[in-house]
Coordinates of C-alpha atoms in Angstrom, one line a residue:
M1 CA 28.4 111.1 221.1
S2 CA 30.6 108.4 219.8
K3 CA 34.4 108.2 220.0
L4 CA 36.1 111.1 218.1
T5 CA 39.6 112.2 217.4
M6 CA 40.6 115.5 219.0
S7 CA 40.5 117.2 215.5
K8 CA 37.0 115.9 214.8
A9 CA 35.9 116.8 218.4
I10 CA 37.0 120.4 217.7
N11 CA 35.2 120.3 214.3
E12 CA 32.0 119.2 216.1
G13 CA 32.5 121.9 218.7
L14 CA 32.8 124.5 216.0
R15 CA 29.7 123.2 214.3
A16 CA 27.7 123.4 217.5
C17 CA 28.8 127.0 218.1
L18 CA 27.8 128.0 214.6
E19 CA 24.4 126.3 215.0
T20 CA 23.8 127.9 218.4
D21 CA 24.6 131.5 217.7
P22 CA 24.2 133.2 214.2
K23 CA 26.7 135.8 215.3
T24 CA 29.5 133.3 215.5
L25 CA 32.0 133.4 212.6
I26 CA 35.1 131.4 211.7
M27 CA 38.0 133.1 210.1
G28 CA 41.4 132.0 209.0
E29 CA 43.8 130.9 206.3
D30 CA 42.3 127.9 204.3
V31 CA 39.6 127.3 206.8
G32 CA 36.9 127.3 204.2
K33 CA 37.2 125.3 201.0
L34 CA 40.3 123.3 202.2
G35 CA 38.9 122.8 205.7
G36 CA 42.1 123.7 207.4
V37 CA 45.6 122.1 207.1
F38 CA 44.5 119.6 209.8
R39 CA 41.0 119.4 208.4
V40 CA 39.6 120.8 211.7
T41 CA 37.1 123.0 209.9
D42 CA 36.3 120.4 207.2
G43 CA 32.8 120.8 205.8
L44 CA 31.8 123.9 207.8
Q45 CA 31.9 126.3 204.9
K46 CA 29.8 124.0 202.8
D47 CA 27.2 123.8 205.5
F48 CA 27.2 127.4 206.8
G49 CA 28.4 129.4 203.8
E50 CA 31.2 131.7 202.9
D51 CA 29.8 134.6 205.0
R52 CA 30.3 132.6 208.2
V53 CA 33.3 130.4 207.5
I54 CA 35.7 132.9 205.9
D55 CA 38.9 132.2 204.0
T56 CA 41.2 135.1 204.7
P57 CA 44.4 136.4 203.1
L58 CA 47.8 135.3 204.6
A59 CA 47.8 138.2 207.0
E60 CA 47.5 137.2 210.7
S61 CA 47.6 140.8 212.0
G62 CA 44.7 141.6 209.7
I63 CA 42.8 138.5 210.7
V64 CA 42.9 139.3 214.4
G65 CA 42.3 143.0 213.8
T66 CA 39.2 142.2 211.8
A67 CA 38.0 139.9 214.5
I68 CA 38.3 142.7 217.1
G69 CA 36.3 145.0 214.9
L70 CA 33.6 142.3 214.4
A71 CA 33.5 141.7 218.2
L72 CA 32.9 145.4 218.7
R73 CA 29.9 145.1 216.3
G74 CA 28.4 142.3 218.3
Y75 CA 29.8 139.2 216.5
R76 CA 31.6 136.3 218.2
P77 CA 34.6 135.5 215.9
I78 CA 36.6 132.3 216.1
V79 CA 40.0 132.9 214.6
E80 CA 42.3 130.1 213.4
I81 CA 46.1 130.8 213.3
Q82 CA 47.3 128.0 211.0
F83 CA 50.5 127.2 213.0
D84 CA 51.9 128.4 216.3
G85 CA 54.9 130.2 214.7
F86 CA 52.6 132.2 212.5
V87 CA 50.9 134.1 215.4
Y88 CA 53.8 136.6 215.9
P89 CA 52.6 139.0 213.1
A90 CA 49.3 139.1 215.1
F91 CA 51.0 139.4 218.5
D92 CA 50.6 143.2 218.4
Q93 CA 46.9 143.0 217.8
I94 CA 46.5 140.4 220.5
V95 CA 48.5 142.0 223.2
T96 CA 47.9 145.7 222.6
Q97 CA 44.3 145.7 221.4
L98 CA 42.5 142.4 222.0
A99 CA 43.7 141.9 225.6
K100 CA 43.2 145.5 226.7
M101 CA 40.0 146.6 225.0
H102 CA 37.7 145.5 227.9
A103 CA 39.7 147.4 230.6
R104 CA 40.3 150.4 228.3
A105 CA 36.5 150.8 228.0
L106 CA 36.1 150.4 231.8
G107 CA 34.2 147.1 231.3
H108 CA 31.6 148.5 228.9
V109 CA 33.0 146.6 225.9
K110 CA 32.9 142.9 225.6
M111 CA 35.6 141.1 223.5
P112 CA 34.3 137.6 222.7
V113 CA 37.1 136.5 220.4
T114 CA 38.5 132.9 220.5
V115 CA 41.9 132.5 218.9
R116 CA 42.6 128.9 218.0
I117 CA 46.3 128.0 217.7
P118 CA 47.7 124.5 216.9
Y119 CA 50.9 124.4 219.0
A120 CA 53.8 122.4 220.2
G121 CA 55.8 119.7 218.4
G122 CA 56.0 116.0 217.8
I123 CA 54.8 115.9 214.2
G124 CA 58.1 116.3 212.4
A125 CA 57.3 119.7 211.0
V126 CA 59.7 122.5 209.8
E127 CA 60.6 125.7 211.5
H128 CA 57.8 127.9 212.9
H129 CA 55.4 124.9 213.0
S130 CA 56.3 123.4 216.5
E131 CA 56.5 126.2 219.0
S132 CA 55.2 126.4 222.5
H133 CA 54.6 130.1 223.3
E134 CA 51.9 129.8 226.0
A135 CA 54.0 131.8 228.5
Y136 CA 53.8 135.0 226.3
F137 CA 50.0 134.9 226.4
A138 CA 49.6 133.7 230.0
H139 CA 51.8 136.7 231.0
T140 CA 49.4 139.1 229.3
A141 CA 46.6 140.3 231.5
G142 CA 43.3 140.4 229.8
L143 CA 43.6 137.1 228.0
R144 CA 42.3 133.7 229.0
V145 CA 44.6 130.9 228.0
V146 CA 43.5 127.3 227.9
T147 CA 44.7 124.0 226.3
P148 CA 42.9 120.7 226.2
S149 CA 44.8 117.4 226.5
N150 CA 42.1 115.0 225.2
P151 CA 39.1 115.0 222.7
D152 CA 36.4 115.4 225.4
D153 CA 38.0 118.5 226.9
A154 CA 38.8 119.8 223.3
Y155 CA 35.0 119.7 222.5
W156 CA 33.7 121.2 225.7
M157 CA 36.5 123.7 226.4
L158 CA 36.1 125.1 222.9
R159 CA 32.4 125.6 223.4
Q160 CA 33.0 127.3 226.8
S161 CA 35.7 129.5 225.2
V162 CA 33.4 130.7 222.5
E163 CA 30.7 131.4 225.0
S164 CA 33.1 133.6 227.0
D165 CA 32.8 137.4 226.7
D166 CA 36.5 137.7 227.2
P167 CA 39.2 136.9 224.6
V168 CA 40.5 133.3 224.9
I169 CA 43.7 131.9 223.4
F170 CA 42.7 128.2 222.7
L171 CA 45.9 126.2 222.3
E172 CA 45.5 122.9 220.5
P173 CA 48.2 120.3 220.9
K174 CA 48.6 119.2 217.3
A175 CA 50.4 115.9 218.2
R176 CA 47.2 114.9 220.0
Y177 CA 44.9 115.7 217.0
W178 CA 44.6 112.0 216.2
D179 CA 44.0 110.7 219.8
K180 CA 40.5 109.2 220.2
A181 CA 38.1 109.3 223.1
E182 CA 34.4 109.3 224.0
I183 CA 32.7 112.8 224.1
S184 CA 30.5 113.3 227.2
S185 CA 27.0 114.7 227.0
A186 CA 27.9 117.7 229.2
P187 CA 31.1 119.5 230.4
E188 CA 32.5 117.9 233.5
L189 CA 34.3 121.0 234.7
D190 CA 34.5 124.8 234.5
L191 CA 36.7 126.1 231.7
H192 CA 39.4 127.1 234.1
A193 CA 39.4 124.2 236.5
A194 CA 42.4 121.8 236.8
K195 CA 41.8 118.1 237.0
V196 CA 43.4 115.2 238.9
V197 CA 43.6 112.7 236.0
R198 CA 45.4 110.0 238.1
P199 CA 45.4 109.9 241.9
G200 CA 48.6 109.2 243.7
T201 CA 50.4 109.7 247.1
D202 CA 54.2 110.0 246.5
L203 CA 54.6 112.9 244.1
T204 CA 52.5 115.2 241.9
L205 CA 53.2 115.6 238.1
L206 CA 51.8 118.9 236.8
A207 CA 51.3 119.1 233.1
Y208 CA 49.0 120.4 230.3
G209 CA 48.3 119.9 226.7
P210 CA 50.6 117.3 224.9
M211 CA 52.6 116.4 228.1
V212 CA 49.6 115.1 230.1
K213 CA 49.8 111.8 228.1
V214 CA 53.5 111.6 228.7
C215 CA 53.0 112.1 232.4
L216 CA 50.3 109.4 232.6
E217 CA 52.6 107.0 230.9
A218 CA 55.4 107.9 233.4
A219 CA 53.0 107.4 236.3
Q220 CA 52.1 104.0 234.9
A221 CA 55.8 103.0 234.5
A222 CA 56.6 104.3 238.0
E223 CA 53.9 102.1 239.5
Q224 CA 56.0 99.0 238.6
D225 CA 58.6 100.3 241.1
G226 CA 56.0 100.8 243.7
R227 CA 55.7 104.6 243.3
R228 CA 52.2 106.1 243.2
L229 CA 52.4 109.4 241.2
E230 CA 49.5 111.8 241.0
V231 CA 49.0 113.5 237.6
V232 CA 47.2 116.9 237.4
D233 CA 46.1 118.3 234.1
L234 CA 46.2 122.1 234.4
R235 CA 43.8 122.7 231.4
S236 CA 43.8 126.4 232.0
L237 CA 47.1 128.4 232.0
S238 CA 45.5 131.8 232.8
P239 CA 43.9 131.8 235.2
V240 CA 45.5 128.9 236.9
D241 CA 43.5 126.7 239.3
F242 CA 46.0 127.0 242.1
A243 CA 43.6 125.6 244.7
T244 CA 43.6 122.2 243.0
L245 CA 47.4 122.2 242.4
E246 CA 48.2 123.2 246.0
A247 CA 45.8 120.6 247.4
S248 CA 47.6 117.9 245.4
V249 CA 51.1 119.0 246.4
R250 CA 50.1 119.2 250.1
R251 CA 49.0 115.6 249.9
T252 CA 52.1 114.3 248.1
G253 CA 54.8 116.6 249.4
R254 CA 56.7 116.7 246.0
A255 CA 56.0 118.2 242.6
V256 CA 57.5 118.0 239.1
V257 CA 56.2 120.4 236.4
V258 CA 56.4 119.2 232.8
H259 CA 55.9 121.2 229.6
E260 CA 57.3 121.3 226.1
A261 CA 58.2 125.0 226.2
P262 CA 61.7 125.9 227.3
V263 CA 62.2 125.7 231.1
F264 CA 63.8 129.2 231.2
M265 CA 61.1 131.7 232.2
G266 CA 58.4 129.2 231.3
M267 CA 55.1 128.3 233.0
G268 CA 57.0 125.9 235.3
S269 CA 58.8 128.9 236.8
E270 CA 55.6 130.5 237.9
L271 CA 54.1 127.3 239.1
A272 CA 57.2 126.3 241.1
A273 CA 57.4 129.7 242.7
R274 CA 53.7 129.8 243.7
L275 CA 53.8 126.2 245.1
T276 CA 56.9 127.0 247.1
E277 CA 55.3 130.1 248.6
K278 CA 52.0 128.4 249.4
C279 CA 53.1 124.8 250.2
F280 CA 56.5 125.4 251.8
Y281 CA 55.9 123.5 255.0
H282 CA 54.4 120.5 253.1
L283 CA 57.3 120.1 250.6
E284 CA 59.8 117.3 251.1
A285 CA 61.8 118.4 248.0
P286 CA 62.2 121.4 245.8
V287 CA 59.7 121.7 242.9
L288 CA 61.5 120.4 239.8
R289 CA 60.8 121.3 236.2
V290 CA 61.1 119.3 232.9
G291 CA 60.8 121.1 229.6
G292 CA 62.4 122.1 226.4
Y293 CA 65.9 123.6 226.1
H294 CA 66.5 127.4 225.9
A295 CA 67.2 127.2 222.1
P296 CA 65.2 127.6 218.9
Y297 CA 63.1 124.6 218.1
P298 CA 65.3 122.1 216.4
P299 CA 65.0 120.5 212.9
S300 CA 62.5 117.7 212.9
R301 CA 65.1 114.9 212.7
V302 CA 66.3 115.7 216.3
E303 CA 63.1 116.9 217.9
E304 CA 62.8 113.7 219.9
Q305 CA 66.0 114.7 221.7
Y306 CA 64.5 118.2 222.4
L307 CA 61.0 117.1 223.7
P308 CA 60.5 115.9 227.2
D309 CA 60.0 112.1 227.2
L310 CA 59.3 109.3 229.7
D311 CA 63.0 109.0 230.7
R312 CA 63.4 112.7 231.4
V313 CA 60.2 112.8 233.5
L314 CA 61.2 109.7 235.5
D315 CA 64.7 111.1 236.0
A316 CA 63.1 114.2 237.7
V317 CA 60.9 111.9 239.7
D318 CA 63.9 110.0 240.9
R319 CA 65.7 113.2 241.9
A320 CA 62.7 114.6 243.8
L321 CA 62.1 111.3 245.7
A322 CA 65.8 111.1 246.6
F323 CA 65.6 114.3 248.8

């Protein structure tokens, strides 16, 4: 497959899912005739019909509730939540029904629902359009939570998510929708495997989704000062591939976790705690975190001051290496 943007890679992944399984459906606001606000579902209703690519009312709770009912009847729904901040009306359905149905039925009921959510900032959007709420979902047992950082992972991780018999929250970093890359002919990794995307020896940068690119740029900049930083892309936030993370931190002795979401009670808190427990005698410095501030997402004109950037990542690297 030729080079594709992340949005086009997801579009092709959705197309492959619809072609492979006639029980697969796409539902969401403006996913049909419009093709989605980011054109991720462009052309799919024309090719597969209004019964399989369904424009829904503006009612997120109803969209997810309907998807749960369809899954109980043997369908494999893919739900699109138009923007991250719109998911909260559906939060009740996701947390109290979607996540628990399988355990409630003692494993006799499958719940193959994929909930696609464009998330995070960096596109100059208004309120409710740039939030990073992954910790809410990762904290909820019964959900799988994944996020690609590049087009190849977006294509294959989407297909793996749709094939899963468990509910998957598929978080799409919207600031990376226009990044281009080659799509491989087969998935390189399991859906929940982390990946070392840049090897190093002095410190491990742990990131996911939109921050992987920032960490790769930070590692490249640090190399000019003779520092070799390893970058690990988590890819999956629940479950987390702790074996890969711990192996990296044992090699380098230092770790910095980077995400857009607020540091307070974020994914970085769990990762830092686990790495400290498991790698204590290998650590040369405390595990540091770089993330958003504990404040509502700001107006777009100041979001660059809110989002972690190269300078903030390298500042944390300096502090970790100074121990």
